[in-house]
Amino acid sequence: MKHYDVIVIGGGHAGIEAAAAAARMGVSTALVTMRPEDLGTLSCNPAIGGLGKGHLVREIDAMDGVMGRLADQAGIQFRLLNRRKGPAVQGPRGQMDRALYRAAAFDRLSSQPNLTLVYGEVSALTGEGRWIDGIVLADGTSFSAGAVVLTTGTFLNGVIHIGDTRREAGRWGDRASNGLADSLRRLDLPLGRLKTGTPPRLDGRSIDWSRLEMQPGDDAPVMFSYLSTAPTVAQIACGITHTNEATHRIIRENLSRSAMYGGQISGRGPRYCPSIEDKVVRFADKSSHQIFLEPEGLDDHTVYPNGISTSLPADIQQDYVRSIGGLEEAIITQPGYAVEYDYVDPRALDNSLRLRDAQGLYLAGQINGTTGYEEAGAQGLVAGLNAALAAQGRDQITFSRTDSYIGVMIDDLTTRGVSEPYRMFTSRAEFRLTLRADNADQRLTPLALRLGCAGDERRQHFARRQDRYMAARKMTESLRFSPTELQRAGIHTRLDGQQRSIFTLLGGTDICADRLAGLVPDLLDLRPETLQQLRNDALYHQYADRQARDAEILRADEAIDLPQDLDYARISGLSAELRAKLTAARPATLAAAAKIEGMTPAALTLLVAMARAGRRSRA
């Protein structure tokens, strides 16, 4: 029987990052997926990044993950969202060429040292009791492993719905993973059902583009990877159109034929990516909804109409699509559908994404109740790193919500669970002023280097980038000017007699860098990205100290581990309600316990005492 240190099941975004991360750590890794073309499939919309999501891609890249580089290779339109707002909430987004993204993913994984690609269907997990030590393929082939990472996406007991028609499938054209679902049942995991949806695909040659508003990408594209400098393929524009009263009438008249409104679906869908039926019902006062017409590739006529996902019958989809401006003659090449699937309550995981009650098994992606490529990729990174660390006999690594959006997401999932597919937003992060997309490498690449999951190219690039930044920071902080000197240079400040550093002045939203260059010509020699990061850091500098203090308090709470075998039912100082909630949640740290609804300062003090007593007794 062939043995691997780590086996990753699934070739989607979570699986790719998990397998690549484990292999970068130097352990023998197998990535098992059905077919070569499954690697890097963009199952839903052909885009990467966005608000919050773009932060995750940058953090994956800072850890030397692959999503950012794949997106930069396949991107056919790049836009920085929220450009008019502060840099903390700006998010890079890219429109992808589906074929180019798949090709880039295959090329990168095929050439990754320590990684073997295995094609086949996983039918079962192997192991004694609750210890997972390998897998069995549908053809009977077995592999043993030190750790297994499960990234099933929407395939676990997946069912596609189009009107009153249903079929077992994880996505269009691919069957569900029912055998693996049966294998998981013996672990008695807390399972639930969620759903997501996709719009009908259109033939772009049947769209009247002349009637549509067109949206080009940015003139100066912002890339995802710190290793990239510019797009590598031709850039395109997307079209914009809108639904109308006729569209809404057709949908309202046929709501009973929708799988969701007809009662065929029990799983809950993502609130922030509603179906067109949901939009018409929930926002009945709106007479139109915007639709982005996104080409799926440079050599592909398929268009993704972002904003009209549906589970209505195919004939109704045709009717409402053709009621939309510019789409009167549109041809549907693939109907939209809803897909319902099993997920595992993420509160069954610890912060390493390992199942608490099953040894050797890690979960990542939509199986944990999330939605989106970026959320899946970030979880895959964490699960792959920790599976490799376990195989090496090293301590697990966890990400704090004080230093990464990855940490925010995993903490949210493992402490609060989900009632609908989880999506990342900047508003979820308490420390978002310092957790920016532009400084992800400063926050996380040193960690990647310490773990050994960053290659030489990343190490050298980071060192050069940091050297340039630190030299520029030192220079701008050391050069100080009086208000009088600044006024002579055309820079107006309060006449308070206080000298101001160039660094402080760079944080002024009304101060032009060109004016400052009149005082300090060396500013003109800085690279644009170095100058921009200086400005971002200067802008938030006055808040950084306060956030650093708050973060330190949270880190201290995160450092207080609560024993997983702690018997909360026997702690008399806790209320019956808190004893029940703590027993169900089994928080790993005091910070996690503090998030439990109804938790009190007195109860937290008691838990600290119990944790310290437990450490003394073990000593």
Coordinates of C-alpha atoms in Angstrom, one line a residue:
M1 CA 0.0 0.0 0.0
K2 CA 1.4 3.4 -1.0
H3 CA 1.9 5.7 1.9
Y4 CA 1.8 9.5 1.9
D5 CA 2.4 11.9 4.8
V6 CA -0.6 13.9 3.7
I7 CA -3.5 13.0 1.4
V8 CA -5.8 15.8 0.2
I9 CA -9.2 14.9 -1.1
G10 CA -10.6 17.3 -3.7
G11 CA -9.0 19.5 -6.4
G12 CA -11.0 22.7 -5.8
H13 CA -9.6 25.9 -4.3
A14 CA -9.3 24.4 -0.8
G15 CA -7.7 21.2 -2.0
I16 CA -5.2 23.1 -4.2
E17 CA -4.0 25.3 -1.3
A18 CA -3.9 22.4 1.1
A19 CA -1.9 20.1 -1.2
A20 CA 0.5 22.9 -2.2
A21 CA 1.0 24.0 1.4
A22 CA 1.8 20.5 2.6
A23 CA 4.2 19.9 -0.2
R24 CA 6.0 23.2 0.4
M25 CA 6.5 22.0 4.0
G26 CA 8.6 19.1 2.5
V27 CA 6.2 16.2 3.3
S28 CA 5.1 13.6 0.7
T29 CA 1.6 14.7 -0.4
A30 CA -1.1 13.2 -2.7
L31 CA -3.9 15.3 -4.1
V32 CA -6.8 13.0 -5.1
T33 CA -9.4 14.4 -7.6
M34 CA -11.7 12.8 -10.2
R35 CA -10.1 14.3 -13.4
P36 CA -7.2 16.6 -14.4
E37 CA -9.7 19.2 -15.6
D38 CA -11.2 19.4 -12.1
L39 CA -8.1 21.2 -10.8
G40 CA -8.8 24.9 -10.3
T41 CA -12.4 24.8 -11.7
L42 CA -14.2 28.0 -11.1
S43 CA -17.5 26.3 -10.4
C44 CA -19.6 29.5 -10.0
N45 CA -18.6 33.0 -11.1
P46 CA -15.4 33.5 -13.1
A47 CA -13.9 35.9 -10.6
I48 CA -11.4 36.0 -7.7
G49 CA -11.3 38.5 -4.8
G50 CA -13.5 41.4 -3.8
L51 CA -14.2 43.1 -0.5
G52 CA -12.8 41.0 2.3
K53 CA -12.2 38.2 -0.1
G54 CA -9.4 40.1 -1.7
H55 CA -7.7 40.4 1.7
L56 CA -7.9 36.6 2.0
V57 CA -6.2 36.1 -1.4
R58 CA -3.4 38.5 -0.4
E59 CA -2.9 36.6 2.9
I60 CA -2.8 33.3 1.1
D61 CA -0.2 34.8 -1.2
A62 CA 1.8 36.2 1.7
M63 CA 2.1 32.6 3.0
D64 CA 3.4 31.6 -0.4
G65 CA 0.1 30.1 -1.4
V66 CA -0.9 29.8 -5.1
M67 CA -4.3 31.5 -5.6
G68 CA -2.9 35.0 -6.1
R69 CA -0.4 33.9 -8.7
L70 CA -3.0 31.8 -10.6
A71 CA -5.4 34.7 -10.6
D72 CA -2.7 37.1 -12.0
Q73 CA -1.9 34.6 -14.7
A74 CA -5.5 34.1 -15.7
G75 CA -6.9 37.6 -15.0
I76 CA -8.6 39.3 -17.9
Q77 CA -9.9 42.3 -15.9
F78 CA -8.6 43.8 -12.6
R79 CA -10.4 46.3 -10.5
L80 CA -9.7 47.7 -7.0
L81 CA -13.1 47.9 -5.2
N82 CA -13.8 50.7 -2.8
R83 CA -11.1 52.8 -4.4
R84 CA -12.7 56.0 -3.1
K85 CA -12.7 54.7 0.5
G86 CA -9.9 54.2 2.9
P87 CA -7.2 51.6 2.0
A88 CA -8.3 49.3 4.9
V89 CA -11.5 48.4 3.1
Q90 CA -10.3 48.4 -0.4
G91 CA -10.3 44.9 -2.1
P92 CA -8.7 43.7 -5.3
R93 CA -10.9 41.8 -7.6
G94 CA -10.1 40.1 -10.9
Q95 CA -12.2 38.6 -13.7
M96 CA -10.8 35.2 -14.7
D97 CA -10.4 33.3 -18.0
R98 CA -11.7 29.9 -16.7
A99 CA -9.6 27.8 -19.1
L100 CA -6.4 29.8 -18.3
Y101 CA -7.0 29.5 -14.6
R102 CA -7.4 25.7 -14.8
A103 CA -4.3 25.4 -17.0
A104 CA -2.3 27.5 -14.6
A105 CA -3.4 25.4 -11.6
F106 CA -2.5 22.2 -13.4
D107 CA 0.9 23.4 -14.4
R108 CA 1.7 24.7 -11.0
L109 CA 0.6 21.6 -9.1
S110 CA 2.2 19.2 -11.7
S111 CA 5.6 20.9 -11.1
Q112 CA 5.3 21.1 -7.3
P113 CA 8.0 19.0 -5.6
N114 CA 6.7 16.5 -3.1
L115 CA 3.2 16.4 -4.7
T116 CA 1.6 13.5 -6.6
L117 CA -1.7 14.0 -8.5
V118 CA -4.0 11.0 -8.2
Y119 CA -7.1 10.7 -10.3
G120 CA -10.0 8.7 -9.0
E121 CA -13.1 8.8 -6.7
V122 CA -12.6 8.5 -3.0
S123 CA -15.2 6.1 -1.7
A124 CA -14.2 5.7 1.9
L125 CA -11.9 6.8 4.7
T126 CA -9.9 4.1 6.5
G127 CA -8.9 3.7 10.1
E128 CA -9.7 2.2 13.4
G129 CA -12.4 3.8 15.5
R130 CA -12.0 7.5 15.2
W131 CA -8.5 7.5 13.9
I132 CA -8.2 8.2 10.2
D133 CA -5.2 6.7 8.5
G134 CA -5.9 6.5 4.8
I135 CA -8.4 6.3 1.9
V136 CA -9.9 3.8 -0.5
L137 CA -10.8 4.7 -4.1
A138 CA -13.8 3.4 -6.0
D139 CA -11.6 1.0 -7.9
G140 CA -10.4 -0.6 -4.7
T141 CA -7.0 1.1 -4.6
S142 CA -5.9 2.0 -1.0
F143 CA -3.5 4.6 0.3
S144 CA -2.3 5.2 3.8
A145 CA -1.6 8.6 5.3
G146 CA -0.3 10.4 8.3
A147 CA -3.1 12.9 7.9
V148 CA -6.1 13.4 5.6
V149 CA -7.5 16.8 4.5
L150 CA -11.1 16.6 3.2
T151 CA -12.2 19.4 0.8
T152 CA -15.5 18.1 -0.8
G153 CA -17.0 21.4 -1.7
T154 CA -20.7 21.0 -2.6
F155 CA -20.3 17.3 -3.5
L156 CA -21.2 15.7 -0.1
N157 CA -24.6 14.3 -0.8
G158 CA -25.0 17.1 -3.4
V159 CA -28.3 17.6 -5.2
I160 CA -29.0 19.9 -8.1
H161 CA -32.4 21.5 -8.4
I162 CA -33.9 23.1 -11.6
G163 CA -37.6 23.8 -10.9
D164 CA -39.1 20.5 -9.9
T165 CA -36.3 18.5 -11.4
R166 CA -33.6 17.2 -9.1
R167 CA -30.5 15.0 -9.6
E168 CA -27.7 13.9 -7.5
A169 CA -24.7 16.1 -8.4
G170 CA -22.1 18.4 -6.8
R171 CA -22.1 20.7 -9.8
W172 CA -23.3 20.7 -13.4
G173 CA -21.9 17.6 -15.1
D174 CA -20.3 16.0 -12.0
R175 CA -21.9 13.4 -9.7
A176 CA -22.3 13.7 -6.0
S177 CA -19.9 12.1 -3.5
N178 CA -22.3 9.8 -1.7
G179 CA -19.9 7.0 -0.8
L180 CA -17.6 9.3 1.1
A181 CA -20.7 10.8 2.9
D182 CA -21.6 7.3 4.1
S183 CA -18.0 6.8 5.3
L184 CA -18.2 10.0 7.3
R185 CA -21.4 8.9 9.1
R186 CA -19.5 6.4 11.2
L187 CA -17.7 9.4 12.8
D188 CA -21.1 10.7 14.0
L189 CA -20.3 14.3 12.9
P190 CA -22.8 17.2 13.4
L191 CA -24.1 17.6 9.8
G192 CA -26.4 20.1 8.3
R193 CA -27.6 21.2 4.8
L194 CA -26.8 24.4 3.0
K195 CA -27.5 25.5 -0.6
T196 CA -26.0 27.8 -3.1
G197 CA -27.0 28.7 -6.6
T198 CA -25.7 29.8 -10.1
P199 CA -27.3 31.7 -12.9
P200 CA -27.9 30.5 -16.5
R201 CA -24.9 30.8 -18.8
L202 CA -25.4 32.8 -22.0
D203 CA -23.9 32.7 -25.5
G204 CA -22.2 36.1 -25.7
R205 CA -22.8 36.1 -29.5
S206 CA -26.5 36.4 -28.9
I207 CA -26.2 39.5 -26.6
D208 CA -26.7 43.0 -28.1
W209 CA -23.6 44.5 -26.5
S210 CA -24.3 47.8 -28.3
R211 CA -27.2 48.6 -26.0
L212 CA -25.2 48.0 -22.8
E213 CA -23.0 50.1 -20.6
M214 CA -19.5 48.7 -20.6
Q215 CA -17.2 48.6 -17.6
P216 CA -13.5 48.3 -18.3
G217 CA -10.8 47.4 -15.7
D218 CA -8.5 49.8 -13.9
D219 CA -5.9 51.7 -16.0
A220 CA -3.3 50.8 -13.4
P221 CA -4.2 47.2 -12.3
V222 CA -3.6 46.1 -8.7
M223 CA -2.4 42.5 -8.8
F224 CA -3.1 39.8 -6.2
S225 CA 0.4 38.4 -5.7
Y226 CA 3.3 40.3 -4.3
L227 CA 5.4 38.5 -6.9
S228 CA 3.4 39.9 -9.9
T229 CA 3.8 43.3 -11.6
A230 CA 1.3 43.4 -14.4
P231 CA -1.4 41.3 -16.2
T232 CA 0.0 38.6 -18.5
V233 CA -3.0 38.3 -21.0
A234 CA -5.3 40.7 -22.9
Q235 CA -7.8 42.7 -20.8
I236 CA -11.5 43.0 -21.5
A237 CA -14.6 45.0 -20.4
C238 CA -17.8 43.6 -18.8
G239 CA -21.3 44.7 -19.7
I240 CA -23.9 46.1 -17.3
T241 CA -27.7 45.7 -17.7
H242 CA -30.7 45.6 -15.3
T243 CA -33.8 43.6 -14.7
N244 CA -37.2 45.4 -15.0
E245 CA -40.8 45.2 -14.1
A246 CA -41.5 42.6 -16.8
T247 CA -38.7 40.4 -15.5
H248 CA -40.0 40.7 -11.9
R249 CA -43.6 39.9 -13.1
I250 CA -42.5 36.7 -14.8
I251 CA -40.6 35.6 -11.7
R252 CA -43.4 36.4 -9.3
E253 CA -45.9 34.5 -11.4
N254 CA -43.8 31.4 -11.3
L255 CA -42.5 31.4 -7.8
S256 CA -44.3 28.2 -7.0
R257 CA -42.2 26.5 -9.7
S258 CA -38.9 27.6 -8.1
A259 CA -37.2 24.7 -6.2
M260 CA -36.6 27.0 -3.3
Y261 CA -40.0 28.5 -3.0
G262 CA -41.7 25.3 -4.0
G263 CA -40.4 23.5 -0.9
Q264 CA -37.9 21.1 -2.5
I265 CA -34.9 22.7 -0.8
S266 CA -34.4 22.7 3.0
G267 CA -30.8 24.1 3.0
R268 CA -30.3 27.7 3.7
G269 CA -28.5 29.9 1.0
P270 CA -26.0 32.8 1.3
R271 CA -27.8 36.0 2.5
Y272 CA -25.3 38.2 0.6
C273 CA -25.6 36.4 -2.7
P274 CA -29.4 35.9 -3.1
S275 CA -31.2 34.3 -6.0
I276 CA -33.2 36.4 -8.4
E277 CA -36.3 35.0 -6.8
D278 CA -35.1 36.1 -3.3
K279 CA -34.4 39.6 -4.7
V280 CA -37.8 40.0 -6.2
V281 CA -39.5 38.8 -3.0
R282 CA -37.3 40.4 -0.4
F283 CA -36.9 43.7 -2.2
A284 CA -40.4 44.1 -3.6
D285 CA -40.1 47.9 -3.6
K286 CA -37.2 47.8 -6.2
S287 CA -38.2 47.9 -9.9
S288 CA -34.8 46.7 -11.1
H289 CA -31.6 44.9 -10.1
Q290 CA -28.2 45.3 -11.7
I291 CA -26.6 42.5 -13.7
F292 CA -22.9 42.3 -14.6
L293 CA -22.3 40.3 -17.8
E294 CA -19.0 38.7 -17.3
P295 CA -17.2 37.0 -20.2
E296 CA -15.8 33.6 -19.1
G297 CA -12.7 33.7 -21.3
L298 CA -10.8 35.3 -24.2
D299 CA -11.6 32.3 -26.4
D300 CA -14.9 31.4 -24.9
H301 CA -18.2 32.9 -26.0
T302 CA -19.9 31.9 -22.7
V303 CA -21.1 34.8 -20.5
Y304 CA -21.9 34.7 -16.8
P305 CA -24.8 37.0 -15.9
N306 CA -23.8 37.9 -12.3
G307 CA -26.9 38.7 -10.3
I308 CA -29.6 36.3 -11.6
S309 CA -28.9 33.0 -10.0
T310 CA -32.0 30.8 -9.9
S311 CA -33.7 27.5 -9.3
L312 CA -36.6 28.2 -11.6
P313 CA -37.4 25.8 -14.5
A314 CA -35.4 26.2 -17.7
D315 CA -38.3 27.6 -19.7
I316 CA -39.0 30.3 -17.1
Q317 CA -35.3 31.2 -17.1
Q318 CA -35.5 31.7 -20.8
D319 CA -38.5 33.9 -20.5
Y320 CA -37.1 36.2 -17.8
V321 CA -33.7 36.4 -19.3
R322 CA -35.2 37.6 -22.6
S323 CA -37.2 40.3 -20.8
I324 CA -33.9 42.1 -19.9
G325 CA -32.4 44.9 -22.0
G326 CA -29.8 43.6 -24.4
L327 CA -30.7 40.0 -23.8
E328 CA -33.9 39.9 -25.9
E329 CA -32.3 37.2 -28.2
A330 CA -30.0 35.6 -25.6
I331 CA -29.4 31.9 -25.9
I332 CA -29.0 30.0 -22.7
T333 CA -26.2 27.4 -23.0
Q334 CA -26.6 26.0 -19.5
P335 CA -29.5 26.6 -17.2
G336 CA -29.1 28.1 -13.7
Y337 CA -29.6 25.8 -10.8
A338 CA -29.5 25.5 -7.0
V339 CA -27.2 22.9 -5.4
E340 CA -27.9 21.6 -1.9
Y341 CA -25.2 19.8 0.0
D342 CA -24.1 18.5 3.4
Y343 CA -21.7 20.4 5.6
V344 CA -20.1 19.7 9.0
D345 CA -20.8 22.1 11.8
P346 CA -17.4 23.9 12.1
R347 CA -17.7 24.0 15.8
A348 CA -16.6 20.4 15.7
L349 CA -13.1 21.7 14.6
D350 CA -10.3 23.2 16.5
N351 CA -8.5 26.3 15.2
S352 CA -6.1 24.1 13.2
L353 CA -9.2 22.8 11.3
R354 CA -8.7 19.3 12.7
L355 CA -11.7 17.5 13.9
R356 CA -11.7 17.5 17.7
D357 CA -13.2 14.0 18.0
A358 CA -11.4 12.3 15.1
Q359 CA -7.6 12.0 14.9
G360 CA -5.8 12.6 11.6
L361 CA -8.7 14.3 9.8
Y362 CA -8.8 18.0 8.7
L363 CA -11.7 19.7 6.9
A364 CA -11.5 22.8 4.6
G365 CA -13.8 24.7 2.4
Q366 CA -17.5 24.5 1.9
I367 CA -17.7 21.4 4.0
N368 CA -17.1 23.8 6.9
G369 CA -20.1 26.0 6.0
T370 CA -18.4 28.7 4.0
T371 CA -19.1 30.0 0.5
G372 CA -16.5 31.4 -2.0
Y373 CA -13.3 30.4 -3.6
E374 CA -11.2 32.7 -1.3
E375 CA -12.6 31.4 2.0
A376 CA -12.1 27.9 0.7
G377 CA -8.5 28.6 -0.3
A378 CA -7.6 30.2 3.0
Q379 CA -9.0 27.2 4.9
G380 CA -7.1 24.8 2.6
L381 CA -3.9 26.6 3.4
V382 CA -4.4 26.3 7.2
A383 CA -5.5 22.6 7.0
G384 CA -2.6 21.7 4.7
L385 CA 0.0 23.4 6.9
N386 CA -1.3 21.7 10.0
A387 CA -1.6 18.3 8.4
A388 CA 2.0 18.6 7.3
L389 CA 3.1 19.8 10.8
A390 CA 1.2 16.8 12.3
A391 CA 3.0 14.4 9.9
Q392 CA 6.3 16.0 11.0
G393 CA 5.5 15.7 14.7
R394 CA 5.5 19.5 15.1
D395 CA 3.1 21.7 17.0
Q396 CA 0.0 22.9 15.2
I397 CA -0.2 26.5 14.0
T398 CA -3.2 28.7 14.5
F399 CA -3.9 32.2 13.1
S400 CA -5.1 34.9 15.4
R401 CA -7.9 37.3 14.5
T402 CA -5.5 40.1 15.7
D403 CA -3.1 39.5 12.7
S404 CA -5.1 38.1 9.8
Y405 CA -8.5 37.8 8.1
I406 CA -7.7 34.0 8.0
G407 CA -7.7 34.1 11.8
V408 CA -10.9 36.1 11.9
M409 CA -12.7 33.6 9.6
I410 CA -11.5 30.4 11.4
D411 CA -12.3 31.9 14.8
D412 CA -15.8 32.9 13.6
L413 CA -16.4 29.4 12.2
T414 CA -15.1 27.3 15.2
T415 CA -16.6 29.4 17.9
R416 CA -19.9 30.6 16.5
G417 CA -20.7 28.1 13.8
V418 CA -22.9 29.0 10.8
S419 CA -26.6 29.2 10.1
E420 CA -26.0 30.2 6.4
P421 CA -23.0 30.0 4.1
Y422 CA -20.2 32.1 5.7
R423 CA -18.7 34.9 3.6
M424 CA -15.8 37.2 4.5
F425 CA -16.4 40.9 4.9
T426 CA -14.0 43.6 6.2
S427 CA -16.6 44.4 8.8
R428 CA -16.0 41.1 10.5
A429 CA -12.4 42.2 11.6
E430 CA -12.0 44.2 14.7
F431 CA -8.5 45.3 13.7
R432 CA -9.2 46.0 10.0
L433 CA -7.3 49.3 10.1
T434 CA -4.1 47.2 10.5
L435 CA -5.2 44.1 8.6
R436 CA -5.0 45.7 5.2
A437 CA -4.5 44.1 1.8
D438 CA -1.4 46.1 1.2
N439 CA 0.5 44.8 4.3
A440 CA -0.4 41.1 4.3
D441 CA 3.2 40.2 3.6
Q442 CA 4.5 42.2 6.5
R443 CA 2.0 40.4 8.8
L444 CA 2.3 36.8 7.5
T445 CA 5.4 36.2 5.4
P446 CA 7.7 36.1 8.4
L447 CA 5.5 33.3 9.7
A448 CA 5.7 31.5 6.4
L449 CA 9.5 31.7 6.6
R450 CA 9.6 30.4 10.1
L451 CA 7.4 27.4 9.3
G452 CA 9.4 26.6 6.2
C453 CA 6.5 26.9 3.7
A454 CA 7.9 29.8 1.7
G455 CA 10.3 29.3 -1.1
D456 CA 13.4 31.1 -2.1
E457 CA 11.7 33.4 -4.6
R458 CA 9.3 34.6 -1.9
R459 CA 12.0 35.0 0.7
Q460 CA 14.2 37.1 -1.6
H461 CA 11.3 39.2 -2.9
F462 CA 10.0 39.9 0.7
A463 CA 13.5 40.8 1.9
R464 CA 13.9 43.3 -0.9
R465 CA 10.5 44.8 -0.5
Q466 CA 10.9 45.1 3.3
D467 CA 14.4 46.7 2.9
R468 CA 13.0 49.3 0.6
Y469 CA 10.0 50.0 2.9
M470 CA 12.1 50.2 6.1
A471 CA 14.6 52.6 4.5
A472 CA 11.8 54.8 3.3
R473 CA 10.1 54.7 6.6
K474 CA 13.3 55.7 8.5
M475 CA 13.9 58.5 6.1
T476 CA 10.4 60.0 6.2
E477 CA 10.2 59.8 10.0
S478 CA 13.6 61.4 10.5
L479 CA 12.9 64.5 8.3
R480 CA 10.9 67.1 10.2
F481 CA 9.8 70.6 9.2
S482 CA 8.2 73.6 11.0
P483 CA 4.9 75.0 9.9
T484 CA 6.7 78.0 8.5
E485 CA 8.9 75.8 6.3
L486 CA 5.9 73.8 5.2
Q487 CA 4.0 77.0 4.2
R488 CA 6.9 78.2 2.1
A489 CA 6.7 74.9 0.2
G490 CA 2.9 75.4 -0.3
I491 CA 1.8 73.0 2.4
H492 CA -0.6 74.5 4.8
T493 CA -0.8 73.2 8.4
R494 CA -1.7 74.7 11.8
L495 CA 0.7 77.4 12.9
D496 CA 1.4 75.8 16.2
G497 CA 5.1 75.8 16.1
Q498 CA 5.3 72.0 16.1
Q499 CA 7.6 70.3 13.7
R500 CA 6.0 67.5 11.6
S501 CA 7.7 64.6 10.0
I502 CA 7.3 63.7 6.3
F503 CA 5.8 60.4 7.4
T504 CA 3.1 62.2 9.4
L505 CA 2.4 64.5 6.5
L506 CA 2.0 61.6 4.1
G507 CA -1.0 60.5 6.2
G508 CA -2.8 63.8 5.4
T509 CA -5.5 63.1 2.8
D510 CA -5.4 66.7 1.6
I511 CA -1.6 66.8 1.2
C512 CA -0.2 66.0 -2.3
A513 CA 2.9 63.8 -2.3
D514 CA 4.3 65.9 -5.2
R515 CA 4.3 69.0 -2.9
L516 CA 6.2 67.0 -0.3
A517 CA 8.7 66.0 -2.9
G518 CA 9.6 69.6 -3.2
L519 CA 10.9 69.4 0.3
V520 CA 12.3 65.9 0.0
P521 CA 13.3 65.1 -3.6
D522 CA 14.2 61.5 -2.6
L523 CA 10.4 60.7 -2.5
L524 CA 10.4 60.8 -6.2
D525 CA 12.9 57.8 -6.2
L526 CA 10.6 55.6 -4.2
R527 CA 8.7 52.8 -5.9
P528 CA 5.0 53.5 -6.2
E529 CA 4.1 50.5 -4.0
T530 CA 6.5 51.7 -1.3
L531 CA 5.1 55.2 -1.3
Q532 CA 1.6 53.9 -1.3
Q533 CA 2.2 51.7 1.7
L534 CA 3.9 54.6 3.5
R535 CA 0.8 56.7 3.0
N536 CA -1.5 53.9 4.2
D537 CA 0.6 53.4 7.3
A538 CA 0.8 57.1 8.0
L539 CA -3.0 57.5 7.5
Y540 CA -3.8 54.9 10.2
H541 CA -0.8 55.5 12.4
Q542 CA -2.7 57.5 15.0
Y543 CA -5.1 54.5 15.5
A544 CA -2.4 51.8 15.3
D545 CA -1.2 52.1 18.9
R546 CA -4.7 51.8 20.3
Q547 CA -5.5 48.7 18.1
A548 CA -2.1 47.2 19.1
R549 CA -3.1 47.5 22.8
D550 CA -6.5 45.9 22.1
A551 CA -4.9 43.2 20.1
E552 CA -2.5 42.4 22.9
I553 CA -5.4 41.9 25.3
L554 CA -7.0 39.5 22.9
R555 CA -3.8 37.6 22.3
A556 CA -3.4 37.2 26.0
D557 CA -6.8 35.6 26.2
E558 CA -6.1 33.4 23.2
A559 CA -2.9 32.2 25.0
I560 CA -5.0 30.9 27.9
D561 CA -5.8 27.3 26.7
L562 CA -8.9 25.6 28.2
P563 CA -8.4 21.8 28.6
Q564 CA -10.5 19.9 26.1
D565 CA -11.4 17.3 28.8
L566 CA -12.6 20.0 31.3
D567 CA -15.9 18.8 32.9
Y568 CA -18.0 22.0 32.9
A569 CA -20.9 20.2 34.4
R570 CA -18.9 19.8 37.7
I571 CA -18.0 23.5 37.9
S572 CA -20.5 24.8 40.6
G573 CA -19.8 28.5 40.1
L574 CA -21.3 28.4 36.5
S575 CA -24.9 28.8 35.8
A576 CA -26.7 25.7 34.3
E577 CA -27.1 27.6 31.0
L578 CA -23.3 28.4 30.7
R579 CA -22.4 24.8 31.7
A580 CA -24.5 23.5 28.9
K581 CA -23.2 26.0 26.4
L582 CA -19.6 25.4 27.3
T583 CA -20.0 21.6 27.2
A584 CA -21.5 21.9 23.7
A585 CA -18.9 24.4 22.4
R586 CA -15.8 23.1 24.1
P587 CA -13.9 26.4 23.5
A588 CA -10.2 26.0 23.0
T589 CA -9.2 29.3 24.6
L590 CA -10.5 31.9 27.0
A591 CA -11.0 34.2 24.0
A592 CA -13.3 31.6 22.4
A593 CA -15.2 31.2 25.6
A594 CA -15.7 34.9 25.9
K595 CA -17.7 34.9 22.6
I596 CA -20.3 32.5 23.9
E597 CA -23.7 34.2 24.3
G598 CA -24.4 35.0 27.9
M599 CA -20.8 34.7 29.1
T600 CA -20.1 36.9 32.2
P601 CA -16.8 38.4 33.6
A602 CA -17.3 36.3 36.7
A603 CA -17.6 33.1 34.7
L604 CA -14.4 34.0 32.7
T605 CA -12.5 34.6 35.9
L606 CA -13.6 31.2 37.1
L607 CA -12.4 29.6 33.8
V608 CA -9.0 31.2 34.2
A609 CA -8.7 29.8 37.6
M610 CA -9.7 26.3 36.4
A611 CA -7.2 26.5 33.5
R612 CA -4.4 27.5 35.8
A613 CA -5.3 24.8 38.3
G614 CA -5.3 22.3 35.4
R615 CA -1.8 23.4 34.4
R616 CA -0.5 23.0 37.9
S617 CA -2.0 19.5 38.3
R618 CA -0.5 18.4 35.0
A619 CA 2.9 19.7 36.1

